[in-house]
GROMACS .gro file of N, CA and C in nm:
model
  294
    1UNK      N    1   0.084  -0.117   0.000
    1UNK     CA    2   0.000   0.000   0.000
    1UNK      C    3   0.089   0.124   0.000
    2UNK      N    4   0.053   0.222  -0.080
    2UNK     CA    5   0.130   0.345  -0.088
    2UNK      C    6   0.110   0.427   0.040
    3UNK      N    7   0.209   0.512   0.067
    3UNK     CA    8   0.205   0.595   0.187
    3UNK      C    9   0.077   0.678   0.192
    4UNK      N   10   0.044   0.743   0.082
    4UNK     CA   11  -0.072   0.832   0.079
    4UNK      C   12  -0.201   0.756   0.109
    5UNK      N   13  -0.213   0.634   0.056
    5UNK     CA   14  -0.332   0.553   0.082
    5UNK      C   15  -0.340   0.515   0.230
    6UNK      N   16  -0.229   0.469   0.284
    6UNK     CA   17  -0.226   0.428   0.425
    6UNK      C   18  -0.255   0.547   0.516
    7UNK      N   19  -0.197   0.662   0.485
    7UNK     CA   20  -0.217   0.780   0.567
    7UNK      C   21  -0.362   0.828   0.560
    8UNK      N   22  -0.420   0.825   0.440
    8UNK     CA   23  -0.560   0.864   0.423
    8UNK      C   24  -0.654   0.774   0.501
    9UNK      N   25  -0.630   0.643   0.494
    9UNK     CA   26  -0.713   0.549   0.569
    9UNK      C   27  -0.695   0.569   0.719
   10UNK      N   28  -0.573   0.596   0.761
   10UNK     CA   29  -0.546   0.621   0.902
   10UNK      C   30  -0.622   0.745   0.950
   11UNK      N   31  -0.620   0.851   0.871
   11UNK     CA   32  -0.695   0.972   0.908
   11UNK      C   33  -0.844   0.944   0.920
   12UNK      N   34  -0.898   0.864   0.826
   12UNK     CA   35  -1.041   0.830   0.831
   12UNK      C   36  -1.073   0.751   0.957
   13UNK      N   37  -0.987   0.655   0.991
   13UNK     CA   38  -1.008   0.577   1.113
   13UNK      C   39  -1.005   0.664   1.238
   14UNK      N   40  -0.913   0.757   1.241
   14UNK     CA   41  -0.904   0.847   1.356
   14UNK      C   42  -1.032   0.929   1.368
   15UNK      N   43  -1.081   0.977   1.255
   15UNK     CA   44  -1.207   1.053   1.255
   15UNK      C   45  -1.322   0.971   1.310
   16UNK      N   46  -1.332   0.845   1.267
   16UNK     CA   47  -1.439   0.757   1.317
   16UNK      C   48  -1.424   0.734   1.467
   17UNK      N   49  -1.302   0.711   1.511
   17UNK     CA   50  -1.280   0.683   1.652
   17UNK      C   51  -1.308   0.806   1.739
   18UNK      N   52  -1.277   0.924   1.689
   18UNK     CA   53  -1.301   1.046   1.766
   18UNK      C   54  -1.449   1.083   1.770
   19UNK      N   55  -1.529   1.029   1.679
   19UNK     CA   56  -1.671   1.063   1.676
   19UNK      C   57  -1.750   0.997   1.789
   20UNK      N   58  -1.691   0.901   1.856
   20UNK     CA   59  -1.757   0.828   1.965
   20UNK      C   60  -1.883   0.755   1.920
   21UNK      N   61  -1.894   0.724   1.791
   21UNK     CA   62  -2.012   0.654   1.740
   21UNK      C   63  -1.986   0.506   1.719
   22UNK      N   64  -1.864   0.461   1.735
   22UNK     CA   65  -1.830   0.320   1.712
   22UNK      C   66  -1.856   0.240   1.840
   23UNK      N   67  -1.915   0.121   1.823
   23UNK     CA   68  -1.926   0.030   1.938
   23UNK      C   69  -1.785  -0.013   1.981
   24UNK      N   70  -1.773  -0.061   2.102
   24UNK     CA   71  -1.643  -0.096   2.159
   24UNK      C   72  -1.566  -0.195   2.072
   25UNK      N   73  -1.632  -0.300   2.024
   25UNK     CA   74  -1.562  -0.400   1.941
   25UNK      C   75  -1.505  -0.338   1.814
   26UNK      N   76  -1.584  -0.253   1.750
   26UNK     CA   77  -1.537  -0.187   1.627
   26UNK      C   78  -1.426  -0.087   1.659
   27UNK      N   79  -1.435  -0.025   1.776
   27UNK     CA   80  -1.332   0.070   1.818
   27UNK      C   81  -1.198  -0.002   1.834
   28UNK      N   82  -1.201  -0.120   1.893
   28UNK     CA   83  -1.079  -0.199   1.913
   28UNK      C   84  -1.023  -0.243   1.777
   29UNK      N   85  -1.112  -0.287   1.687
   29UNK     CA   86  -1.067  -0.326   1.553
   29UNK      C   87  -1.007  -0.207   1.478
   30UNK      N   88  -1.071  -0.092   1.491
   30UNK     CA   89  -1.020   0.029   1.425
   30UNK      C   90  -0.883   0.068   1.482
   31UNK      N   91  -0.869   0.053   1.614
   31UNK     CA   92  -0.741   0.084   1.678
   31UNK      C   93  -0.632  -0.010   1.628
   32UNK      N   94  -0.666  -0.138   1.617
   32UNK     CA   95  -0.570  -0.237   1.568
   32UNK      C   96  -0.529  -0.206   1.424
   33UNK      N   97  -0.628  -0.177   1.339
   33UNK     CA   98  -0.600  -0.143   1.199
   33UNK      C   99  -0.517  -0.014   1.192
   34UNK      N  100  -0.552   0.082   1.273
   34UNK     CA  101  -0.479   0.209   1.276
   34UNK      C  102  -0.334   0.191   1.315
   35UNK      N  103  -0.310   0.101   1.409
   35UNK     CA  104  -0.172   0.073   1.452
   35UNK      C  105  -0.092   0.013   1.337
   36UNK      N  106  -0.153  -0.079   1.262
   36UNK     CA  107  -0.083  -0.138   1.146
   36UNK      C  108  -0.055  -0.032   1.040
   37UNK      N  109  -0.154   0.054   1.014
   37UNK     CA  110  -0.136   0.160   0.915
   37UNK      C  111  -0.027   0.258   0.959
   38UNK      N  112  -0.026   0.292   1.088
   38UNK     CA  113   0.076   0.383   1.140
   38UNK      C  114   0.216   0.323   1.121
   39UNK      N  115   0.228   0.193   1.147
   39UNK     CA  116   0.358   0.126   1.129
   39UNK      C  117   0.401   0.128   0.983
   40UNK      N  118   0.305   0.107   0.891
   40UNK     CA  119   0.337   0.113   0.747
   40UNK      C  120   0.384   0.253   0.709
   41UNK      N  121   0.312   0.355   0.757
   41UNK     CA  122   0.350   0.493   0.726
   41UNK      C  123   0.489   0.524   0.781
   42UNK      N  124   0.515   0.482   0.902
   42UNK     CA  125   0.646   0.507   0.964
   42UNK      C  126   0.757   0.438   0.883
   43UNK      N  127   0.733   0.315   0.840
   43UNK     CA  128   0.831   0.243   0.759
   43UNK      C  129   0.860   0.317   0.629
   44UNK      N  130   0.755   0.363   0.560
   44UNK     CA  131   0.774   0.435   0.434
   44UNK      C  132   0.850   0.566   0.456
   45UNK      N  133   0.818   0.636   0.566
   45UNK     CA  134   0.889   0.760   0.596
   45UNK      C  135   1.036   0.734   0.628
   46UNK      N  136   1.063   0.628   0.702
   46UNK     CA  137   1.202   0.592   0.733
   46UNK      C  138   1.279   0.558   0.606
   47UNK      N  139   1.216   0.484   0.514
   47UNK     CA  140   1.281   0.450   0.387
   47UNK      C  141   1.311   0.576   0.307
   48UNK      N  142   1.214   0.668   0.303
   48UNK     CA  143   1.234   0.792   0.229
   48UNK      C  144   1.346   0.875   0.291
   49UNK      N  145   1.352   0.880   0.423
   49UNK     CA  146   1.457   0.955   0.493
   49UNK      C  147   1.595   0.897   0.459
   50UNK      N  148   1.606   0.764   0.460
   50UNK     CA  149   1.734   0.701   0.428
   50UNK      C  150   1.775   0.729   0.284
   51UNK      N  151   1.679   0.729   0.195
   51UNK     CA  152   1.710   0.756   0.054
   51UNK      C  153   1.757   0.900   0.037
   52UNK      N  154   1.689   0.994   0.104
   52UNK     CA  155   1.730   1.134   0.096
   52UNK      C  156   1.870   1.152   0.153
   53UNK      N  157   1.898   1.086   0.264
   53UNK     CA  158   2.032   1.094   0.323
   53UNK      C  159   2.138   1.038   0.229
   54UNK      N  160   2.106   0.927   0.161
   54UNK     CA  161   2.202   0.868   0.066
   54UNK      C  162   2.226   0.961  -0.052
   55UNK      N  163   2.120   1.024  -0.101
   55UNK     CA  164   2.134   1.117  -0.214
   55UNK      C  165   2.216   1.238  -0.171
   56UNK      N  166   2.188   1.290  -0.052
   56UNK     CA  167   2.262   1.405  -0.002
   56UNK      C  168   2.410   1.373   0.013
   57UNK      N  169   2.440   1.257   0.070
   57UNK     CA  170   2.580   1.217   0.088
   57UNK      C  171   2.650   1.202  -0.047
   58UNK      N  172   2.582   1.139  -0.143
   58UNK     CA  173   2.641   1.120  -0.275
   58UNK      C  174   2.665   1.253  -0.344
   59UNK      N  175   2.572   1.348  -0.329
   59UNK     CA  176   2.591   1.477  -0.394
   59UNK      C  177   2.704   1.556  -0.330
   60UNK      N  178   2.723   1.539  -0.199
   60UNK     CA  179   2.834   1.607  -0.132
   60UNK      C  180   2.968   1.550  -0.174
   61UNK      N  181   2.970   1.422  -0.208
   61UNK     CA  182   3.094   1.355  -0.250
   61UNK      C  183   3.114   1.363  -0.401
   62UNK      N  184   3.021   1.425  -0.471
   62UNK     CA  185   3.032   1.439  -0.615
   62UNK      C  186   3.004   1.312  -0.691
   63UNK      N  187   2.934   1.219  -0.630
   63UNK     CA  188   2.905   1.090  -0.694
   63UNK      C  189   2.755   1.068  -0.705
   64UNK      N  190   2.682   1.170  -0.745
   64UNK     CA  191   2.537   1.161  -0.747
   64UNK      C  192   2.489   1.064  -0.854
   65UNK      N  193   2.432   0.954  -0.810
   65UNK     CA  194   2.369   0.855  -0.896
   65UNK      C  195   2.242   0.811  -0.826
   66UNK      N  196   2.138   0.784  -0.901
   66UNK     CA  197   2.016   0.733  -0.839
   66UNK      C  198   1.988   0.594  -0.894
   67UNK      N  199   1.957   0.505  -0.805
   67UNK     CA  200   1.921   0.368  -0.838
   67UNK      C  201   1.796   0.333  -0.758
   68UNK      N  202   1.740   0.220  -0.787
   68UNK     CA  203   1.629   0.171  -0.706
   68UNK      C  204   1.680   0.153  -0.564
   69UNK      N  205   1.604   0.198  -0.467
   69UNK     CA  206   1.648   0.197  -0.328
   69UNK      C  207   1.597   0.073  -0.257
   70UNK      N  208   1.687   0.005  -0.190
   70UNK     CA  209   1.652  -0.110  -0.109
   70UNK      C  210   1.711  -0.087   0.029
   71UNK      N  211   1.625  -0.061   0.127
   71UNK     CA  212   1.673  -0.028   0.262
   71UNK      C  213   1.753  -0.142   0.324
   72UNK      N  214   1.727  -0.265   0.282
   72UNK     CA  215   1.795  -0.380   0.340
   72UNK      C  216   1.930  -0.408   0.274
   73UNK      N  217   1.952  -0.349   0.158
   73UNK     CA  218   2.077  -0.375   0.085
   73UNK      C  219   2.192  -0.299   0.148
   74UNK      N  220   2.312  -0.357   0.145
   74UNK     CA  221   2.429  -0.285   0.198
   74UNK      C  222   2.465  -0.169   0.106
   75UNK      N  223   2.532  -0.070   0.161
   75UNK     CA  224   2.574   0.045   0.083
   75UNK      C  225   2.679   0.001  -0.019
   76UNK      N  226   2.660   0.035  -0.147
   76UNK     CA  227   2.758  -0.006  -0.248
   76UNK      C  228   2.890   0.066  -0.228
   77UNK      N  229   2.998  -0.003  -0.261
   77UNK     CA  230   3.132   0.055  -0.250
   77UNK      C  231   3.149   0.161  -0.358
   78UNK      N  232   3.231   0.257  -0.330
   78UNK     CA  233   3.256   0.363  -0.428
   78UNK      C  234   3.323   0.302  -0.551
   79UNK      N  235   3.276   0.342  -0.666
   79UNK     CA  236   3.332   0.290  -0.791
   79UNK      C  237   3.443   0.382  -0.838
   80UNK      N  238   3.554   0.324  -0.878
   80UNK     CA  239   3.661   0.406  -0.934
   80UNK      C  240   3.643   0.410  -1.084
   81UNK      N  241   3.660   0.527  -1.143
   81UNK     CA  242   3.641   0.537  -1.288
   81UNK      C  243   3.750   0.460  -1.362
   82UNK      N  244   3.713   0.409  -1.478
   82UNK     CA  245   3.810   0.337  -1.560
   82UNK      C  246   3.911   0.437  -1.615
   83UNK      N  247   4.039   0.399  -1.616
   83UNK     CA  248   4.139   0.492  -1.670
   83UNK      C  249   4.120   0.509  -1.821
   84UNK      N  250   4.143   0.630  -1.865
   84UNK     CA  251   4.131   0.660  -2.008
   84UNK      C  252   4.262   0.620  -2.074
   85UNK      N  253   4.251   0.539  -2.179
   85UNK     CA  254   4.372   0.495  -2.249
   85UNK      C  255   4.405   0.596  -2.359
   86UNK      N  256   4.530   0.636  -2.360
   86UNK     CA  257   4.575   0.729  -2.463
   86UNK      C  258   4.600   0.651  -2.591
   87UNK      N  259   4.569   0.712  -2.704
   87UNK     CA  260   4.597   0.642  -2.830
   87UNK      C  261   4.747   0.622  -2.847
   88UNK      N  262   4.781   0.509  -2.904
   88UNK     CA  263   4.923   0.479  -2.927
   88UNK      C  264   4.975   0.567  -3.040
   89UNK      N  265   5.091   0.626  -3.018
   89UNK     CA  266   5.146   0.710  -3.125
   89UNK      C  267   5.187   0.622  -3.243
   90UNK      N  268   5.164   0.675  -3.359
   90UNK     CA  269   5.205   0.600  -3.478
   90UNK      C  270   5.356   0.614  -3.494
   91UNK      N  271   5.412   0.533  -3.580
   91UNK     CA  272   5.557   0.537  -3.601
   91UNK      C  273   5.601   0.674  -3.652
   92UNK      N  274   5.516   0.735  -3.730
   92UNK     CA  275   5.548   0.864  -3.787
   92UNK      C  276   5.451   0.964  -3.725
   93UNK      N  277   5.499   1.060  -3.645
   93UNK     CA  278   5.414   1.154  -3.575
   93UNK      C  279   5.366   1.270  -3.660
   94UNK      N  280   5.395   1.268  -3.789
   94UNK     CA  281   5.351   1.377  -3.876
   94UNK      C  282   5.201   1.367  -3.899
   95UNK      N  283   5.140   1.482  -3.915
   95UNK     CA  284   4.997   1.486  -3.946
   95UNK      C  285   4.981   1.461  -4.095
   96UNK      N  286   4.896   1.369  -4.129
   96UNK     CA  287   4.874   1.335  -4.268
   96UNK      C  288   4.728   1.360  -4.302
   97UNK      N  289   4.705   1.425  -4.413
   97UNK     CA  290   4.568   1.450  -4.457
   97UNK      C  291   4.512   1.335  -4.537
   98UNK      N  292   4.598   1.267  -4.615
   98UNK     CA  293   4.551   1.157  -4.698
   98UNK      C  294   4.638   1.037  -4.683
   0.00000   0.00000   0.00000
């Protein structure tokens, strides 16, 4: 479930619970559902925070790249650029047009 959907449903549940119109059993079920939704929202926010921190760190180090984010994956090691190979000089260093 997307963050916005979970947050919207959580807000609706809070509204129902604050109205004092729910019977006790439904109130407990709503509280249980709300707790699960809150945990989902917190997880998504934590993932977003980690991604923003990774992007900020990469931009400060001049290595800004974006990839699919996996919070469980280890941080990739810094990649060293491949050395540029200079063209081999020809036997005759004169410039030739034809």
